[in-house]
């Protein structure tokens, strides 16, 4: 499979940051994906507290991730209280793994450069 016309073919010399996904790499969205990966199913209020966000801000980030197919949002009730749960999709799990792999490559490059 070849790269799209506007995207150069990756080479061994390509810098790890060129593969970072802007949707995933944003600090809050990376936090959402990481917590959802750890928990498998996480409640909206827990995310809001852990990431120190307002409800509106968190909702916007969840919308971006949901539109990208990286999470599923489920609304329901726990007793009489409305709840929202977030679950990582297989695509979200893969995107998180790819992001972590790229960050590890970047760390290796930086640490190697420090040992010159």
Coordinates of N, CA and C in Angstrom, one line a residue:
X1 N 0.8 -1.2 0.0 CA 0.0 0.0 0.0 C 0.9 1.2 0.0
X2 N 0.6 2.2 -0.9 CA 1.5 3.4 -0.9 C 0.8 4.5 -0.1
X3 N 1.7 5.5 0.2 CA 1.2 6.6 1.0 C 0.3 7.5 0.1
X4 N -0.6 8.3 0.7 CA -1.4 9.2 -0.2 C -0.4 10.2 -0.8
X5 N -0.9 10.8 -1.9 CA 0.0 11.7 -2.7 C 0.5 12.9 -1.9
X6 N -0.2 13.4 -0.9 CA 0.3 14.5 -0.1 C 1.2 14.1 1.1
X7 N 1.4 12.8 1.2 CA 2.2 12.3 2.3 C 3.4 11.6 1.8
X8 N 4.6 12.0 2.3 CA 5.8 11.3 1.8 C 5.8 9.8 2.3
X9 N 6.5 9.0 1.6 CA 6.7 7.6 2.0 C 7.6 7.6 3.3
X10 N 7.3 6.9 4.3 CA 8.1 6.8 5.5 C 9.4 6.2 5.2
X11 N 10.5 6.7 5.8 CA 11.8 6.1 5.7 C 12.4 5.8 7.0
X12 N 13.5 5.1 7.1 CA 14.2 4.9 8.4 C 14.6 6.2 9.0
X13 N 14.9 7.2 8.2 CA 15.4 8.5 8.7 C 14.2 9.4 9.1
X14 N 13.0 9.0 9.0 CA 11.9 9.8 9.4 C 11.9 10.0 10.9
X15 N 11.7 11.2 11.3 CA 11.7 11.5 12.7 C 10.4 11.0 13.4
X16 N 10.5 10.4 14.6 CA 9.3 9.9 15.3 C 8.2 10.8 15.4
X17 N 8.4 12.1 15.5 CA 7.4 13.1 15.7 C 6.5 13.2 14.5
X18 N 7.0 12.8 13.3 CA 6.1 12.9 12.1 C 5.0 11.9 12.1
X19 N 5.1 10.9 13.0 CA 4.0 9.9 13.1 C 3.0 10.1 14.2
X20 N 3.3 11.2 15.0 CA 2.3 11.5 16.1 C 1.0 11.9 15.5
X21 N -0.1 11.4 16.1 CA -1.4 11.7 15.6 C -2.0 12.9 16.4
X22 N -2.3 14.0 15.7 CA -2.8 15.2 16.4 C -4.0 14.9 17.2
X23 N -4.9 14.0 16.8 CA -6.1 13.7 17.6 C -5.7 13.1 18.9
X24 N -4.8 12.1 18.9 CA -4.4 11.4 20.0 C -3.4 12.2 20.9
X25 N -2.5 12.9 20.3 CA -1.4 13.5 21.0 C -1.8 14.6 21.9
X26 N -2.8 15.3 21.6 CA -3.3 16.4 22.5 C -3.4 15.9 23.9
X27 N -2.8 16.7 24.9 CA -2.7 16.3 26.3 C -3.9 15.7 26.9
X28 N -5.1 16.3 26.8 CA -6.3 15.8 27.4 C -6.7 14.6 26.7
X29 N -6.7 14.5 25.4 CA -7.2 13.3 24.7 C -6.3 12.1 24.9
X30 N -5.0 12.4 25.0 CA -4.0 11.3 25.4 C -4.4 10.8 26.8
X31 N -4.7 11.7 27.7 CA -5.1 11.3 29.1 C -6.4 10.5 29.1
X32 N -7.3 10.9 28.3 CA -8.6 10.1 28.2 C -8.3 8.7 27.7
X33 N -7.6 8.6 26.6 CA -7.3 7.3 26.1 C -6.5 6.4 27.0
X34 N -5.5 7.0 27.7 CA -4.7 6.2 28.7 C -5.6 5.7 29.8
X35 N -6.4 6.6 30.4 CA -7.3 6.2 31.5 C -8.3 5.1 31.0
X36 N -8.9 5.3 29.9 CA -9.8 4.4 29.4 C -9.2 3.0 29.1
X37 N -7.9 3.0 28.7 CA -7.2 1.8 28.4 C -7.0 1.1 29.8
X38 N -6.6 1.8 30.8 CA -6.4 1.2 32.1 C -7.7 0.7 32.7
X39 N -8.7 1.4 32.6 CA -10.0 1.1 33.3 C -10.9 0.2 32.4
X40 N -10.8 0.1 31.1 CA -11.7 -0.6 30.2 C -13.0 0.1 30.1
X41 N -13.5 0.7 31.1 CA -14.8 1.4 31.1 C -14.7 2.5 32.2
X42 N -14.8 3.8 31.8 CA -14.6 4.8 32.8 C -15.7 5.8 32.8
X43 N -16.1 6.3 33.9 CA -17.2 7.2 34.1 C -16.8 8.6 33.9
X44 N -17.6 9.4 33.2 CA -17.4 10.8 32.9 C -16.8 11.6 34.1
X45 N -17.5 11.5 35.2 CA -17.0 12.3 36.4 C -15.6 11.9 36.8
X46 N -15.3 10.7 36.7 CA -13.9 10.3 37.1 C -12.9 10.9 36.2
X47 N -13.2 10.9 34.9 CA -12.3 11.5 33.9 C -12.2 13.0 34.2
X48 N -13.3 13.7 34.5 CA -13.3 15.1 34.7 C -12.4 15.4 35.9
X49 N -12.5 14.6 37.0 CA -11.7 14.9 38.2 C -10.3 14.6 37.9
X50 N -10.0 13.4 37.3 CA -8.6 13.0 37.1 C -7.8 14.0 36.2
X51 N -8.5 14.5 35.2 CA -7.8 15.4 34.2 C -8.0 16.8 34.5
X52 N -8.7 17.1 35.6 CA -8.9 18.5 36.1 C -9.5 19.4 35.0
X53 N -10.7 18.9 34.5 CA -11.4 19.6 33.4 C -12.8 20.1 33.9
X54 N -13.3 21.0 33.1 CA -14.7 21.3 33.3 C -15.5 20.3 32.5
X55 N -16.8 20.1 32.8 CA -17.6 19.2 32.1 C -17.7 19.5 30.6
X56 N -17.8 20.8 30.3 CA -17.9 21.2 28.9 C -16.6 20.9 28.1
X57 N -15.5 21.2 28.7 CA -14.2 20.9 28.1 C -14.0 19.4 27.8
X58 N -14.3 18.6 28.8 CA -14.2 17.2 28.6 C -15.2 16.7 27.5
X59 N -16.4 17.2 27.5 CA -17.3 16.8 26.5 C -16.8 17.1 25.1
X60 N -16.2 18.2 24.9 CA -15.6 18.6 23.6 C -14.6 17.6 23.2
X61 N -13.7 17.2 24.1 CA -12.6 16.3 23.7 C -13.2 14.9 23.5
X62 N -14.2 14.5 24.2 CA -14.8 13.2 24.0 C -15.5 13.2 22.6
X63 N -16.1 14.3 22.2 CA -16.7 14.4 20.9 C -15.7 14.2 19.8
X64 N -14.5 14.7 19.9 CA -13.4 14.6 19.0 C -13.0 13.1 18.9
X65 N -12.8 12.5 20.0 CA -12.4 11.1 20.1 C -13.5 10.2 19.5
X66 N -14.7 10.5 19.9 CA -15.8 9.6 19.4 C -16.0 9.8 17.9
X67 N -15.9 11.0 17.4 CA -15.9 11.2 15.9 C -14.8 10.4 15.2
X68 N -13.7 10.3 15.8 CA -12.5 9.6 15.2 C -12.7 8.1 15.3
X69 N -13.7 7.7 16.1 CA -13.9 6.2 16.3 C -13.0 5.6 17.3
X70 N -12.4 6.4 18.2 CA -11.4 5.9 19.1 C -12.1 5.6 20.5
X71 N -13.2 6.1 20.7 CA -14.0 5.7 22.0 C -15.4 5.5 21.6
X72 N -16.1 4.9 22.5 CA -17.6 4.8 22.5 C -18.1 5.5 23.7
X73 N -19.2 6.2 23.6 CA -19.8 6.9 24.7 C -21.1 6.3 24.9
X74 N -21.4 5.8 26.2 CA -22.6 5.2 26.5 C -23.3 6.0 27.6
X75 N -24.5 6.4 27.4 CA -25.3 7.1 28.4 C -26.3 6.2 29.1
X76 N -26.5 6.3 30.3 CA -27.4 5.5 31.0 C -27.7 6.0 32.4
X77 N -28.1 5.1 33.3 CA -28.4 5.5 34.7 C -27.8 4.5 35.7
X78 N -27.3 5.1 36.8 CA -26.9 4.3 37.9 C -27.9 4.7 39.0
X79 N -28.9 3.8 39.3 CA -29.9 4.3 40.2 C -30.7 5.3 39.5
X80 N -30.9 6.5 40.1 CA -31.7 7.5 39.5 C -30.8 8.6 38.8
X81 N -29.5 8.4 39.0 CA -28.5 9.4 38.4 C -28.1 9.1 37.0
X82 N -28.2 10.1 36.2 CA -27.7 9.9 34.8 C -26.2 9.7 34.8
X83 N -25.7 8.8 34.0 CA -24.2 8.6 34.0 C -23.8 8.5 32.5
X84 N -22.5 8.8 32.3 CA -21.9 8.6 31.0 C -20.7 7.8 31.1
X85 N -20.5 6.7 30.4 CA -19.4 5.9 30.4 C -18.6 5.9 29.1
X86 N -17.3 5.9 29.2 CA -16.5 5.9 28.0 C -15.7 4.6 27.9
X87 N -15.7 4.0 26.7 CA -15.0 2.8 26.5 C -14.0 3.0 25.3
X88 N -12.8 2.5 25.4 CA -11.9 2.5 24.3 C -12.3 1.5 23.2
X89 N -12.3 1.9 21.9 CA -12.6 1.0 20.8 C -11.3 0.3 20.5
X90 N -11.4 -0.8 19.7 CA -10.1 -1.4 19.2 C -9.3 -0.4 18.4
X91 N -9.9 0.5 17.6 CA -9.1 1.5 16.9 C -8.5 2.5 17.9
X92 N -9.1 2.8 19.0 CA -8.6 3.6 20.0 C -7.4 3.0 20.7
X93 N -7.5 1.7 21.0 CA -6.4 0.9 21.6 C -5.2 0.9 20.7
X94 N -5.4 0.7 19.4 CA -4.4 0.7 18.4 C -3.7 2.1 18.3
X95 N -4.5 3.1 18.2 CA -4.0 4.5 18.1 C -3.2 4.8 19.3
X96 N -3.6 4.4 20.5 CA -2.8 4.7 21.8 C -1.5 3.9 21.7
X97 N -1.6 2.7 21.3 CA -0.3 1.9 21.2 C 0.7 2.5 20.2
X98 N 0.2 3.0 19.1 CA 1.0 3.6 18.1 C 1.7 4.9 18.6
X99 N 0.8 5.7 19.3 CA 1.3 6.9 19.9 C 2.4 6.6 20.9
X100 N 2.2 5.7 21.8 CA 3.2 5.3 22.8 C 4.5 4.8 22.1
X101 N 4.4 4.0 21.1 CA 5.5 3.5 20.3 C 6.3 4.6 19.8
X102 N 5.7 5.6 19.2 CA 6.4 6.8 18.6 C 7.0 7.6 19.7
X103 N 6.4 7.8 20.9 CA 7.0 8.5 22.0 C 8.2 7.7 22.5
X104 N 8.2 6.4 22.6 CA 9.3 5.6 23.0 C 10.5 5.8 22.0
X105 N 10.2 5.8 20.7 CA 11.2 6.1 19.7 C 11.9 7.5 19.9
X106 N 11.0 8.4 20.2 CA 11.5 9.8 20.4 C 12.4 9.8 21.7
X107 N 12.0 9.1 22.7 CA 12.8 9.1 24.0 C 14.2 8.4 23.7
X108 N 14.2 7.4 22.9 CA 15.5 6.7 22.6 C 16.4 7.7 21.8
X109 N 15.8 8.4 20.9 CA 16.6 9.4 20.1 C 17.2 10.4 21.0
X110 N 16.4 10.9 21.9 CA 16.9 12.0 22.8 C 18.0 11.5 23.8
X111 N 17.7 10.3 24.3 CA 18.7 9.7 25.2 C 20.0 9.3 24.5
X112 N 19.9 8.9 23.3 CA 21.1 8.6 22.5 C 21.9 9.8 22.2
X113 N 21.2 10.9 21.9 CA 21.8 12.2 21.6 C 22.5 12.7 22.8
X114 N 22.0 12.5 24.0 CA 22.6 12.9 25.2 C 23.9 12.2 25.5
X115 N 24.1 11.0 25.0 CA 25.3 10.2 25.3 C 26.4 10.5 24.3
X116 N 26.3 11.5 23.5 CA 27.3 11.8 22.5 C 28.7 11.8 23.0

